[in-house]
Short mmCIF file of C-alpha atoms in Angstrom, two decimals:
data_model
loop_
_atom_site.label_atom_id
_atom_site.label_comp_id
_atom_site.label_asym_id
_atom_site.label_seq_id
_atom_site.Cartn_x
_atom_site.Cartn_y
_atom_site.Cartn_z
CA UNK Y 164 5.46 15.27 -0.53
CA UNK Y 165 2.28 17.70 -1.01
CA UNK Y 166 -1.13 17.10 -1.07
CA UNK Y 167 -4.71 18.95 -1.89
CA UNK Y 168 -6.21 21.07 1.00
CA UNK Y 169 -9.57 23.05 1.36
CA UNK Y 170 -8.10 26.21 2.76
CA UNK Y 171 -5.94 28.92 1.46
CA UNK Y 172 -3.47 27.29 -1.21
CA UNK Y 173 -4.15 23.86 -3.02
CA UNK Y 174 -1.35 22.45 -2.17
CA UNK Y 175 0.18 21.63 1.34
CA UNK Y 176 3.53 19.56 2.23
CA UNK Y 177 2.71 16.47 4.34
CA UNK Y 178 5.58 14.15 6.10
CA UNK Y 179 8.21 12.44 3.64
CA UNK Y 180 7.47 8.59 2.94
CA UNK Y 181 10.23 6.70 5.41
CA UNK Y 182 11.64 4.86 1.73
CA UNK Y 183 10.51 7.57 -1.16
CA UNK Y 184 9.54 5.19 -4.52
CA UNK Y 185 8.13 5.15 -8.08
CA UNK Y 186 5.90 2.62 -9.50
CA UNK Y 187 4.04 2.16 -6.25
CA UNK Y 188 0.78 0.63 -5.17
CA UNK Y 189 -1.59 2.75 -2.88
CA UNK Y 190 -5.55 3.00 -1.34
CA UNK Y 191 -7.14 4.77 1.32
CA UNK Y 192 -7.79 1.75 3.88
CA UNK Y 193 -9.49 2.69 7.56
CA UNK Y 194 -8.92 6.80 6.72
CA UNK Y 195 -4.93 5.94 6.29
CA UNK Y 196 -3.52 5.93 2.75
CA UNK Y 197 -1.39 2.43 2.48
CA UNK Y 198 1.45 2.33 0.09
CA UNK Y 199 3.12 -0.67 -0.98
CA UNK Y 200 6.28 -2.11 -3.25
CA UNK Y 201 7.58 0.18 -5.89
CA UNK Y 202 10.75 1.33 -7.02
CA UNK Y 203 14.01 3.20 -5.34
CA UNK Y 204 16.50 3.46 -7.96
CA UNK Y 205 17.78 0.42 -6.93
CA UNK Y 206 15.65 -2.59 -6.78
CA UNK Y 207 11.82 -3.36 -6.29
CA UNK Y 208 10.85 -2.93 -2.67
CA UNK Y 209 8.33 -5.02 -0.47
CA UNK Y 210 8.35 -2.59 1.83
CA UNK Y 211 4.28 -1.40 3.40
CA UNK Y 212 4.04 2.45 4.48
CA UNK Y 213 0.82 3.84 6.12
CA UNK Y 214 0.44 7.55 5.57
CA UNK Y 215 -2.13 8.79 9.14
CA UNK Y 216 -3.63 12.15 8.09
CA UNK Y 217 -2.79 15.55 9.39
CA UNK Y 218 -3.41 16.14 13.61
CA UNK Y 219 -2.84 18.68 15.77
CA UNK Y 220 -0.04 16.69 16.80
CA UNK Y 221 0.95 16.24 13.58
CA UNK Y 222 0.60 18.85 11.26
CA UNK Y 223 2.08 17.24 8.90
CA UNK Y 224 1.22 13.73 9.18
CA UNK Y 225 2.80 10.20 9.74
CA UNK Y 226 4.53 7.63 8.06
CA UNK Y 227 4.63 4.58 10.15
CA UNK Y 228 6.08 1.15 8.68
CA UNK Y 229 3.75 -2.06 8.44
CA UNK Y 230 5.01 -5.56 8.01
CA UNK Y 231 6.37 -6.25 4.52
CA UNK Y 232 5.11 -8.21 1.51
CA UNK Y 233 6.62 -11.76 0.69
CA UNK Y 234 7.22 -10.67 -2.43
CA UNK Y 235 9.49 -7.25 -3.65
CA UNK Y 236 6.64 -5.47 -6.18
CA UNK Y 237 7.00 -3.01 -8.71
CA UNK Y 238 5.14 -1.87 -10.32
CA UNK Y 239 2.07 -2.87 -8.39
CA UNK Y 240 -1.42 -1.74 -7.83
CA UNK Y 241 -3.23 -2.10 -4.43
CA UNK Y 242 -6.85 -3.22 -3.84
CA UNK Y 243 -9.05 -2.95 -1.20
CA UNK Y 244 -11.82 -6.41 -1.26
CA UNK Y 245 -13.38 -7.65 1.86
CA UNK Y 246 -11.43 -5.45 4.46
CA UNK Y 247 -7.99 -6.67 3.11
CA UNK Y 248 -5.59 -4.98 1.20
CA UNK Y 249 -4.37 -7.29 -1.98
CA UNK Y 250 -1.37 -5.80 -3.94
CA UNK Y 251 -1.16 -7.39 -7.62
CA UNK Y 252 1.77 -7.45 -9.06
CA UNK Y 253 2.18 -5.97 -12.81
CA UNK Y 254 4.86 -7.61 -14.13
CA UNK Y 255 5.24 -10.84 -12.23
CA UNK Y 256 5.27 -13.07 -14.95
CA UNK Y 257 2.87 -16.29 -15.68
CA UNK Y 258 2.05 -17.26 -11.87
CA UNK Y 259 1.94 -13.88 -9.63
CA UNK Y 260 2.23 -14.47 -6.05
CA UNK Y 261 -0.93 -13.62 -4.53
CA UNK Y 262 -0.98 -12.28 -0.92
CA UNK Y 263 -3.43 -10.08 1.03
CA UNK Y 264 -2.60 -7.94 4.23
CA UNK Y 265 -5.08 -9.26 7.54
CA UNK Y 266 -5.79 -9.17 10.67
CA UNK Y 267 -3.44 -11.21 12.85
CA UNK Y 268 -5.64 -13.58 15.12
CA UNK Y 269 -6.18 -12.15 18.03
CA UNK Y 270 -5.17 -8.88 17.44
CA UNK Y 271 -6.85 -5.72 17.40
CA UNK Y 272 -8.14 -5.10 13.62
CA UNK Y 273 -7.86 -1.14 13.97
CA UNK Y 274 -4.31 -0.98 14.54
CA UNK Y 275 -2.82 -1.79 11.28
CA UNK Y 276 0.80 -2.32 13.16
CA UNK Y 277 -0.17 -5.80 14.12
CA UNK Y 278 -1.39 -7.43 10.79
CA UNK Y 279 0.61 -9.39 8.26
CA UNK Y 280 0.63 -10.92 5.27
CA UNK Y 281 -0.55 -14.43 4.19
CA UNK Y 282 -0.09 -16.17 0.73
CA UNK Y 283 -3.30 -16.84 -0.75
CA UNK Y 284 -2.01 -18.79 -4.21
CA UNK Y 285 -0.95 -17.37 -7.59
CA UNK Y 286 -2.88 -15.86 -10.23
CA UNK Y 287 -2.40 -18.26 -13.38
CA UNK Y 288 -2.27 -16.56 -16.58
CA UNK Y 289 -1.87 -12.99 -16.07
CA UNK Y 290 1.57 -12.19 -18.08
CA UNK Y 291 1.35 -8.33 -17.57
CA UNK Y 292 -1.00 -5.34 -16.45
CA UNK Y 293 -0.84 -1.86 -16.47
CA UNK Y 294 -3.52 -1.49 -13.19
CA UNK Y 295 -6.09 -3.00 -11.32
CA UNK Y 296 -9.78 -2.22 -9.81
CA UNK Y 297 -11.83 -3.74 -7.42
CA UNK Y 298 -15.30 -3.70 -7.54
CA UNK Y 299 -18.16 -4.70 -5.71
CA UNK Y 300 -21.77 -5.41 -6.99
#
């Protein structure tokens, strides 16, 4: 995996995802890059990655695992709303599970480790889509 840098050279490597996929979901969240569902070869996943930026410990970055989605996803977009992360589903047929990644009670809401998924309801009517947006106003 590569991505854009400021000094010498666009491009840089950064740390391999833990499960590599296609048709994936992703958004910068808390200065981490999330990455949800997508494709292996194989199946749909429901697997959650968190990509933690370069460090001097680091150099090339992290990929640590987060709890997974009810629901395997693919392809999927990911939206930020309300500090949660809500992954809709693009092909999940007439009632798409709706589920959004939160806090767990109690827990500390910087460490992204400890917070899991709740079902929120489906979203009625919505046969297909090629990508979603959030936006606030």
């Amino acid at each position: 995996m590569e991505t854009a840098a400021q000094d010498a050279g666009f491009w840089k490597p950064v740390a391999s995802m833990l499960s590599p996929r296609s048709f994936l979901g992703a958004a910068e969240f808390k200065g981490k890059i999330i990455v949800v569902g997508g494709y292996d070869d194989r199946h749909s996943l429901e697997s959650v990655e968190m990509f933690s930026p370069p460090t001097d410990d680091q150099p090339l970055g992290q990929w640590t695992k987060l709890a997974s989605m009810d629901c395997f996803r693919s392809p999927v977009s990911l939206v930020v709303y309300e500090n949660r992360l809500i992954p809709i589903d693009h092909a999940g047929g007439l009632e798409t599970q709706v589920e959004e990644l939160v806090p767990d009670n109690g827990r500390d809401v910087d460490d992204l480790t400890t917070w899991k998924w709740i079902i929120k309801r489906n979203l009625l009517g919505v046969n297909y889509g090629v990508g979603a947006v959030c936006v606030h106003v």
